[in-house]
Short mmCIF file of C-alpha atoms in Angstrom, two decimals:
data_model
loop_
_atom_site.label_atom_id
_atom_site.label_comp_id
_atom_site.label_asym_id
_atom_site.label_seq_id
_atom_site.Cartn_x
_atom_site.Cartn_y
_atom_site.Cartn_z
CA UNK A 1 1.06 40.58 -183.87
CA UNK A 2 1.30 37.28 -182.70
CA UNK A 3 5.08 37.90 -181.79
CA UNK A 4 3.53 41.03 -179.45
CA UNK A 5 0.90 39.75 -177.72
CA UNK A 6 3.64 36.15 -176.65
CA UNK A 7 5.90 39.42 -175.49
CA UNK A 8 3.53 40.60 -173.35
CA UNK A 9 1.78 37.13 -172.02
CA UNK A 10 5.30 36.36 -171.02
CA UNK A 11 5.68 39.85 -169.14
CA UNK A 12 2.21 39.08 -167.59
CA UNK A 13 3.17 35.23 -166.49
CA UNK A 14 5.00 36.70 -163.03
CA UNK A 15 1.87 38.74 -162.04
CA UNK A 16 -0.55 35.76 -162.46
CA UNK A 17 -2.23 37.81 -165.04
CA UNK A 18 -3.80 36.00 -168.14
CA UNK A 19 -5.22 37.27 -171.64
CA UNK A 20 -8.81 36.90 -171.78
CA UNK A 21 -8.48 34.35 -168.34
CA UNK A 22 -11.34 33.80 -166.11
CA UNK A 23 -10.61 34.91 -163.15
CA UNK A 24 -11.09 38.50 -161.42
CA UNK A 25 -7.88 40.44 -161.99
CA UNK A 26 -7.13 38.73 -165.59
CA UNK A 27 -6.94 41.10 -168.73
CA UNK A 28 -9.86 40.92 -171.40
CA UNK A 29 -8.69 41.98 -174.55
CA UNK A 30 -11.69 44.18 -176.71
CA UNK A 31 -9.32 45.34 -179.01
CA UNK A 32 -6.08 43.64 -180.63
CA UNK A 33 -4.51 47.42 -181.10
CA UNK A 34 -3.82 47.54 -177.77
CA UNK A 35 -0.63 45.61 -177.56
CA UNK A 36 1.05 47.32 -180.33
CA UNK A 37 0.13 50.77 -178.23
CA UNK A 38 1.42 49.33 -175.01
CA UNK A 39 4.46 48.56 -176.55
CA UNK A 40 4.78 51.90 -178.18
CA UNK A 41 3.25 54.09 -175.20
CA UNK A 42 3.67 52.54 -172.08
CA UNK A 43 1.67 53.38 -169.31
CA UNK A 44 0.33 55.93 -171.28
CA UNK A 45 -1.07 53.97 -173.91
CA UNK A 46 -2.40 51.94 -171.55
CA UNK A 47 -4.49 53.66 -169.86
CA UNK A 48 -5.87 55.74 -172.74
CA UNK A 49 -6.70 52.38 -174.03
CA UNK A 50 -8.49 51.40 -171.32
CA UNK A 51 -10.54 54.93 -171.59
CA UNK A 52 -11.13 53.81 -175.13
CA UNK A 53 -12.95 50.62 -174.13
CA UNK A 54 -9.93 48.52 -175.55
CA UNK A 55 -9.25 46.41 -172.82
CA UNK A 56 -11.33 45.31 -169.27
CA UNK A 57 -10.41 43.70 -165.84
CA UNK A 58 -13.59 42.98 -163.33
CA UNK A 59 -11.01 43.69 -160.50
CA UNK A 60 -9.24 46.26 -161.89
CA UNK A 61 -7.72 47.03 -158.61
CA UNK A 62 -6.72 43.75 -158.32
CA UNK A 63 -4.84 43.46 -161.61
CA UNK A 64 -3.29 46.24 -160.47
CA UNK A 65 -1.96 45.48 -157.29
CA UNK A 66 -0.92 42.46 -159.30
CA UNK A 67 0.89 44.47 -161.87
CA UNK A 68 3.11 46.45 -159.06
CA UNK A 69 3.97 43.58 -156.53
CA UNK A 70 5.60 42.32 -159.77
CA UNK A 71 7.09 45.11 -160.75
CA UNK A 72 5.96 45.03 -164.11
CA UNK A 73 5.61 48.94 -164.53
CA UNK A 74 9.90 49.08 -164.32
CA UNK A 75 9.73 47.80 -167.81
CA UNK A 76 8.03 50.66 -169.11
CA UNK A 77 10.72 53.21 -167.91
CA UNK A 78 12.84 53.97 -171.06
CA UNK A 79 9.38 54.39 -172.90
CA UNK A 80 9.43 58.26 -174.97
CA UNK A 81 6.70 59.05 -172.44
CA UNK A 82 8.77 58.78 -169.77
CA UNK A 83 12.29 60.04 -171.20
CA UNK A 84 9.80 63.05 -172.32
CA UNK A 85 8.62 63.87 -168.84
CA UNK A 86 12.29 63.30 -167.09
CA UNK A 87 13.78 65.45 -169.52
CA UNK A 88 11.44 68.31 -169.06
CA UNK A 89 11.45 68.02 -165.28
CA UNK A 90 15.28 68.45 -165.66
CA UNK A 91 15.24 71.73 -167.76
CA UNK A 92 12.21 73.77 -166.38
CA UNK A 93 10.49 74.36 -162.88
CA UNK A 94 6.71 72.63 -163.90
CA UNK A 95 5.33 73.72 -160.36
CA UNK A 96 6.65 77.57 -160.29
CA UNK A 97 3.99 80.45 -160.09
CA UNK A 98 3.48 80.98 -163.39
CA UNK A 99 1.79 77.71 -163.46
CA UNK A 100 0.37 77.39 -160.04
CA UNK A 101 -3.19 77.65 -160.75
CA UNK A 102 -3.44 74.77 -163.60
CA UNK A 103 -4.04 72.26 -161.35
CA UNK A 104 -6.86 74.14 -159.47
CA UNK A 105 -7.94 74.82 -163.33
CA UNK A 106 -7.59 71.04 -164.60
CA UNK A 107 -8.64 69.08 -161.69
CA UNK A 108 -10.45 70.62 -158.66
CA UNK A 109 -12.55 73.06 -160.54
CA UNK A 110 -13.85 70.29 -162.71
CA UNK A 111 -17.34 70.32 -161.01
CA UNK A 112 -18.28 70.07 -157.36
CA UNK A 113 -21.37 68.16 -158.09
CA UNK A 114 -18.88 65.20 -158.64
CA UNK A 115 -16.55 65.74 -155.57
CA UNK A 116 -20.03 65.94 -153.70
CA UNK A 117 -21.11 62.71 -154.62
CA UNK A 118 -17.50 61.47 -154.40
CA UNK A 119 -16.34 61.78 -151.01
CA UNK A 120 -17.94 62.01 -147.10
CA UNK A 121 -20.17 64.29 -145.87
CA UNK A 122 -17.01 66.86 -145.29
CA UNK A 123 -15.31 67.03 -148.60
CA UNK A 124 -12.06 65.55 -147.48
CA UNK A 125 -10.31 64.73 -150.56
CA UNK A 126 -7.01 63.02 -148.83
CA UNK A 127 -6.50 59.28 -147.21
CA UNK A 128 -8.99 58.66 -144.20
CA UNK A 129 -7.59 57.02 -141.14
CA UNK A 130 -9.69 53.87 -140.55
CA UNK A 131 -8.51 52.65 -137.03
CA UNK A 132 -11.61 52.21 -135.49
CA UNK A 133 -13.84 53.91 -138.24
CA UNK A 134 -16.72 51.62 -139.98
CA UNK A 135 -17.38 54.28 -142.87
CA UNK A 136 -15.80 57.12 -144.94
CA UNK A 137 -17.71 59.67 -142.94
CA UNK A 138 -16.09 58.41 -139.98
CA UNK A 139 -12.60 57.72 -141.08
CA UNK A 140 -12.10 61.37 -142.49
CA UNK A 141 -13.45 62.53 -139.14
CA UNK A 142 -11.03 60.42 -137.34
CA UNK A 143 -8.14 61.67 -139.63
CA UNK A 144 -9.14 65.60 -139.06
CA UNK A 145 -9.62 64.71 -135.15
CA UNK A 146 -5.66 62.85 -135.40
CA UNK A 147 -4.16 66.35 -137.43
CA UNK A 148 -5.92 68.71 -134.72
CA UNK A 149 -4.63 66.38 -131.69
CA UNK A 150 -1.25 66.14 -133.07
CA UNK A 151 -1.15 69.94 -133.40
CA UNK A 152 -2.34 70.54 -129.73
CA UNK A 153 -4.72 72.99 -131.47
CA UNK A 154 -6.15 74.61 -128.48
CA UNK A 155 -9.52 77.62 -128.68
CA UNK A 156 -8.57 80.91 -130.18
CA UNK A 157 -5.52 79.59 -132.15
CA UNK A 158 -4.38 80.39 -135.46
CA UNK A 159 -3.74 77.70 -138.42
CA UNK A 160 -2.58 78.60 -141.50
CA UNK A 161 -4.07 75.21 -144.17
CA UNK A 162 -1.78 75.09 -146.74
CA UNK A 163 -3.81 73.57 -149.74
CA UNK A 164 -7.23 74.07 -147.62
CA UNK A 165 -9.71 72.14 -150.25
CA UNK A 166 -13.12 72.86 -149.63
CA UNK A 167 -12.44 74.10 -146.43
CA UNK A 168 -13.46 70.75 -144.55
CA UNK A 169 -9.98 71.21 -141.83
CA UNK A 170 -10.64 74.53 -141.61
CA UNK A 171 -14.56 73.81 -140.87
CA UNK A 172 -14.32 71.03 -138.52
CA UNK A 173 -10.88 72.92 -136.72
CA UNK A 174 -13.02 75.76 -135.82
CA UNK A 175 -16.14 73.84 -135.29
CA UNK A 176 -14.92 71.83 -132.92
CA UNK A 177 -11.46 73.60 -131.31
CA UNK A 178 -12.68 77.12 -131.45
CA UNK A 179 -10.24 77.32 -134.11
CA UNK A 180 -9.16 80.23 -136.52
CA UNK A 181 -8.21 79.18 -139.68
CA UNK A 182 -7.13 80.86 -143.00
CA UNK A 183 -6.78 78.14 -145.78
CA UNK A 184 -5.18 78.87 -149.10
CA UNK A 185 -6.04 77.27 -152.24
CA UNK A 186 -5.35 77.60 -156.26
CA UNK A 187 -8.98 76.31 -157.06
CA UNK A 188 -11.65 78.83 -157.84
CA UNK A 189 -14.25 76.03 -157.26
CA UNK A 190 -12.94 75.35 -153.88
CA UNK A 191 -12.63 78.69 -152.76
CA UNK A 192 -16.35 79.74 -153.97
CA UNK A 193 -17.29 76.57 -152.06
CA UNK A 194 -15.55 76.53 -149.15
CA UNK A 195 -16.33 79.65 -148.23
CA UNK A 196 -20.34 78.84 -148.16
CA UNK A 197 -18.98 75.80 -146.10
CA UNK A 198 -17.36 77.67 -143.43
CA UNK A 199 -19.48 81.06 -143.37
CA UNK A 200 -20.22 82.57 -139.76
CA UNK A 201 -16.99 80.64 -138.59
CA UNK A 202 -13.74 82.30 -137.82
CA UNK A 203 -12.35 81.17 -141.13
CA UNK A 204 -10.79 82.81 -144.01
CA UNK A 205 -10.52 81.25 -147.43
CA UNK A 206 -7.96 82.98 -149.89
CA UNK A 207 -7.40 81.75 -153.66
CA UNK A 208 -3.76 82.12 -153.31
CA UNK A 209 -0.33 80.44 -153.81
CA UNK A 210 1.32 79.01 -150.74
CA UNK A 211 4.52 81.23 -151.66
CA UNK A 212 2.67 84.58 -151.12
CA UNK A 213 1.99 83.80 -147.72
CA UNK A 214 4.05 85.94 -144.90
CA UNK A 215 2.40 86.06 -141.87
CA UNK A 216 2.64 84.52 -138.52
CA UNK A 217 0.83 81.65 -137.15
CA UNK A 218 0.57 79.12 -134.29
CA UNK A 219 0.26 76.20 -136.25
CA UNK A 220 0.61 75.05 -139.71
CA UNK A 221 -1.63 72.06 -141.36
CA UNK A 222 -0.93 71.11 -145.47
CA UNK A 223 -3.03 67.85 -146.37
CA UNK A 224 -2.79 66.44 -149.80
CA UNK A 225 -1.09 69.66 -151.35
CA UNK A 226 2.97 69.46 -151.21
CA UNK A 227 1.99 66.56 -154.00
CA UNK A 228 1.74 69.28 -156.33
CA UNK A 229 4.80 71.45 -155.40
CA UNK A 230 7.77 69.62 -156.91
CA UNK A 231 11.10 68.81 -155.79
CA UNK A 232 12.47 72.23 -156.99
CA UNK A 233 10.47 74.12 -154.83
CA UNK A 234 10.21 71.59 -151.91
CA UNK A 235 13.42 73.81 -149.94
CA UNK A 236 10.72 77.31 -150.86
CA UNK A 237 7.94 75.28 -149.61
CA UNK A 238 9.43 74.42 -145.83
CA UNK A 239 10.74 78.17 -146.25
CA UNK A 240 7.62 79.78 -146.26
CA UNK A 241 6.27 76.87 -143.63
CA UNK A 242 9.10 78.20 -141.36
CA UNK A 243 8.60 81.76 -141.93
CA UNK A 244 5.18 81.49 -141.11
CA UNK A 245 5.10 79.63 -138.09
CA UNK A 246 5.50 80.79 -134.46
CA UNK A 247 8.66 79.23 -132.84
CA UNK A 248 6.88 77.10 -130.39
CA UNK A 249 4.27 76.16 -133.12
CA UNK A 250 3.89 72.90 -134.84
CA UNK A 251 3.88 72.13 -138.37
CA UNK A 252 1.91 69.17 -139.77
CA UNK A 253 2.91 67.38 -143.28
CA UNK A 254 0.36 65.27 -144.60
CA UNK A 255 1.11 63.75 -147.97
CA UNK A 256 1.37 61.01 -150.39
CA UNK A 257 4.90 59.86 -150.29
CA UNK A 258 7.19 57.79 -152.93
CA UNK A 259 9.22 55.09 -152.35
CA UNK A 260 12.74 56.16 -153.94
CA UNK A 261 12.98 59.72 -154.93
CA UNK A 262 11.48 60.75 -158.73
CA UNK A 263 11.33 63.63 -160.77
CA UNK A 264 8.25 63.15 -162.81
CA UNK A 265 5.20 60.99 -162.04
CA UNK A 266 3.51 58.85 -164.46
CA UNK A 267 2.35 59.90 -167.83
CA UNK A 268 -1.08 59.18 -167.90
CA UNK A 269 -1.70 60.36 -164.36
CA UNK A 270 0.16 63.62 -165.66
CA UNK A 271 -1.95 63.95 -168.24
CA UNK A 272 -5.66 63.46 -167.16
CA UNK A 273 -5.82 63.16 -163.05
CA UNK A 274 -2.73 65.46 -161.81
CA UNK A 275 -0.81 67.33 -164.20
CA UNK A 276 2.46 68.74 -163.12
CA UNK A 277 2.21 66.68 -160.24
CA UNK A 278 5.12 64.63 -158.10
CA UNK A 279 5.29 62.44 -154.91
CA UNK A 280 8.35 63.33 -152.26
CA UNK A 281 10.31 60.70 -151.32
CA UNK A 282 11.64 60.69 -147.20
CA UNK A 283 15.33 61.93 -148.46
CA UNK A 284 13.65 64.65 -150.58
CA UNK A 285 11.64 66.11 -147.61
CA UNK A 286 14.37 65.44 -145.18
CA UNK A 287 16.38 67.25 -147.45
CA UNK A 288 13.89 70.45 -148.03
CA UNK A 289 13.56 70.64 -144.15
CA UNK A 290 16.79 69.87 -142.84
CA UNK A 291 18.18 72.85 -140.92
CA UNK A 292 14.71 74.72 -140.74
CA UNK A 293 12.48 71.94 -138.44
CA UNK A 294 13.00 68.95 -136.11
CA UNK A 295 11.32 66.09 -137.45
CA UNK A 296 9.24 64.91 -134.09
CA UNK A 297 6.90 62.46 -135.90
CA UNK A 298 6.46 60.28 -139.41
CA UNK A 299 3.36 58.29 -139.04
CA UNK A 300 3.03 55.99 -142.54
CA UNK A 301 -0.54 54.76 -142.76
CA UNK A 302 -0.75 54.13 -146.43
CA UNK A 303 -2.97 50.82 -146.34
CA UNK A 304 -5.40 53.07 -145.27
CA UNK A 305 -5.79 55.14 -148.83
CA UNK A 306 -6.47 51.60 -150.65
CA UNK A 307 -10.06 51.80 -148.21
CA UNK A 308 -10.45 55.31 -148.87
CA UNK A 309 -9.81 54.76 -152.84
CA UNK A 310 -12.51 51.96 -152.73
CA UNK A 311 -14.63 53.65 -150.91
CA UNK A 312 -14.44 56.67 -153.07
CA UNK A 313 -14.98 55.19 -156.27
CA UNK A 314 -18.22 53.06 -154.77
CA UNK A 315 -19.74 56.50 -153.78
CA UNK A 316 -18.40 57.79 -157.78
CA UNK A 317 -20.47 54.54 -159.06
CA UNK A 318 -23.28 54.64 -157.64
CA UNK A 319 -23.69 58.57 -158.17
CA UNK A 320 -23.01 58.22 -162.21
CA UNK A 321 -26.92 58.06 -162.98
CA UNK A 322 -26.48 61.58 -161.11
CA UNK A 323 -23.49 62.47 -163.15
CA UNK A 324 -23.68 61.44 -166.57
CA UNK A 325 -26.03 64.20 -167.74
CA UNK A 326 -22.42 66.33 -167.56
CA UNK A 327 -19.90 63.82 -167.83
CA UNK A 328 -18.85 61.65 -170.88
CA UNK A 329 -18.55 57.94 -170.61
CA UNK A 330 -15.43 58.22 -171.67
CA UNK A 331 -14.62 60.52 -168.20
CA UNK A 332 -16.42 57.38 -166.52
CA UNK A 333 -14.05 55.06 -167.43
CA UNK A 334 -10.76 58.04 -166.68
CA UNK A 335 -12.17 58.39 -163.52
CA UNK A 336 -12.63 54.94 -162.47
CA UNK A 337 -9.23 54.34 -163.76
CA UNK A 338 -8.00 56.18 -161.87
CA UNK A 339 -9.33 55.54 -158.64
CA UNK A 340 -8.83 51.75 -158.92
CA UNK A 341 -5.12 52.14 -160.05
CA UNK A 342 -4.22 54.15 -157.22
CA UNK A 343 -6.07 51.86 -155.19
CA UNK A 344 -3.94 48.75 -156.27
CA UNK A 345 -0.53 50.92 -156.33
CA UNK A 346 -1.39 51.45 -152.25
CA UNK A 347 -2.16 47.84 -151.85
CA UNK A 348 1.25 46.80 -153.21
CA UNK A 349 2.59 49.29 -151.20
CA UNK A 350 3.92 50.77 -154.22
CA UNK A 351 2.73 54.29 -152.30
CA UNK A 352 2.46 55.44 -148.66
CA UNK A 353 0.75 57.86 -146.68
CA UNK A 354 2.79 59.99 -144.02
CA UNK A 355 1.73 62.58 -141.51
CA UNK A 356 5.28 64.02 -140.41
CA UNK A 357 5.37 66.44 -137.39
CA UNK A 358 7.61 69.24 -137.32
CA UNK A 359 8.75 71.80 -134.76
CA UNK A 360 11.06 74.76 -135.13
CA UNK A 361 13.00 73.97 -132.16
CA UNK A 362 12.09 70.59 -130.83
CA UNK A 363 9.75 70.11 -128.15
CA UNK A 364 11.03 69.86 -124.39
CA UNK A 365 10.26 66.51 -123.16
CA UNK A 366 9.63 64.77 -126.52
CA UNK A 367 6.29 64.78 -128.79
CA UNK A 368 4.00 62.04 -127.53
CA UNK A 369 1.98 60.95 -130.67
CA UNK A 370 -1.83 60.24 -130.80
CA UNK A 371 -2.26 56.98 -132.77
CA UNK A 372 -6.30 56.74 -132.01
CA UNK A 373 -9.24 58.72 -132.45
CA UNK A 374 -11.00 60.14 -129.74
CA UNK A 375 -14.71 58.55 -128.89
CA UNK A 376 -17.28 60.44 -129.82
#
């Protein structure tokens, strides 16, 4: 044992992280069986321990963003977690319709009494754009005020939401650009509550898969939901985004976005936050699109999710007295795992955030880009 934990102190040394230190962002140790099951499981193991009370960081966050600018998560590559997860990526299609729905079934229909406590006052579960905003309320109105500017959404239009959530785009689109909007979605939950959201509006919510869609419209949003389509179908998914949109339309791309291109995503995020999940790279998506869309715009405004991470998981904390009638502590500690993690991995800009703007046929003159929300 002794021989483990000197492994892993030495590992540690580069991040500035120390066993059972003082400060913020060091590791306490609760339970010695938590090296060995590092060592064995990786990331994995680590953050099951961590959901097992095994191990604590007051910064958690911090430790993370630690953990990445050091790269210390490359070591855990040729773990059987990971070999696991690259070789099944390789020999079946995770994301095809068959399986569609589990990740409306495994994550977004978990309750809506926590995503109500969780985010703003519109249900915007994507990064917020904070230029200018003071609060969460504000920055997700700023970021649905940037998609429908970039757009030119103009009264009476039609926008197809690809991945539509609990309708918030499709809400504040109609609300306030006399919008018509039909959002698809694979979660029940949303769907039931979305609709309630958006009822005597020009909106239509459909529980459907993005591939059944063949109809025309004059502009295309997806926020947050090309995360869960995988790089197999990514060429399908710009497909039915072409087929679907009006030749002088614009499509907007609004996703998470990796830094080299992956198959797989990490093993514990696979298996409790976002299963079957996977983050595009730029030569991926370039890839998918190329020949179908001119690439007009790529705004990367990643720092920004770190805020909206915090931000989230202060609103999660404070709300557990509200929460924990229905959820176990054990979720607690999942949940606020993952929320700080992801926050750190943005910090170290381990992640990004892009909205990229795409035309059919280029527009004439060139696409002038709004950077700044609107007052008001």
């Amino acid at each position: 044992m002794n021989r483990i934990i000197k492994k892993i102190e030495a590992e540690l040394e580069p991040a500035g992280i120390h066993i059972n230190g003082t400060r913020p962002w060091d590791i306490q140790i609760k339970d010695a069986r938590l090296f060995e099951r590092v060592m064995r499981k990786g990331s994995l193991g680590l953050g099951e321990a961590y959901m097992d009370g095994w191990w604590e960081a007051e910064a958690l966050d911090r430790f993370f963003t630690r953990v990445l600018e050091a790269k210390l998560e490359e070591q855990f590559i040729l773990k059987p977690t990971y070999i696991f997860e690259y070789v099944k990526s390789v020999i079946t299609n995770p994301q095809n319709k068959e399986k569609a729905f589990e990740i409306g079934d495994r994550h977004y229909d978990i309750g809506n009494d926590l995503y109500k406590i969780m985010l703003d006052k519109r249900m915007v579960y994507t990064c917020g754009y904070w230029q200018g905003a003071e609060t969460l309320d504000e920055a997700q109105k700023a970021k649905l005020d940037l998609v429908c500017r970039k757009i030119g959404l103009q009264a009476g239009q039609r926008v197809l939401d690809i991945g539509c959530g609990w309708g918030s785009f499709a809400q504040y689109a109609a609300e306030e650009y006399g919008a018509e909007v039909v959002g698809v979605t694979v979660s029940k939950e949303q769907v039931e509550l979305a609709r309630e959201r958006c009822k005597g509006l020009p909106v239509e919510i459909r529980l459907q898969d993005y591939r059944e869609v063949n109809e025309l419209f004059d502009h295309i949003v997806s926020l947050g939901m090309i995360e869960h389509v995988g790089s197999k179908n990514y060429r399908t998914y710009m497909q039915t985004a072409h087929r679907c949109l009006k030749d002088d339309g614009i499509f907007l791309l609004h996703t998470i976005g990796s830094n080299r291109s992956v198959r797989t995503t990490d093993p514990w995020i696979e298996k409790y936050i976002f299963p079957n999940s996977q983050l595009p790279s730029i030569r991926q998506l370039a890839l998918a699109s190329e020949g179908l869309f001119v690439m007009e715009d790529w705004q990367n405004f990643g720092v920004h999710y770190d805020k909206t991470l915090l931000a989230w998981y202060q609103n999660f904390d404070a709300g557990w007295n509200e929460l924990k009638s229905t959820y176990s502590e054990r979720f607690y500690r999942m949940w606020t795992y993952y929320l700080l993690s992801c926050a750190g991995s943005f910090r170290a800009r381990k992640n990004q955030l892009w909205q990229i703007v795409f035309t059919k046929n280029g527009i004439s003159g060139g696409f002038v880009p709004p950077r700044y929300r609107t007052e008001g």
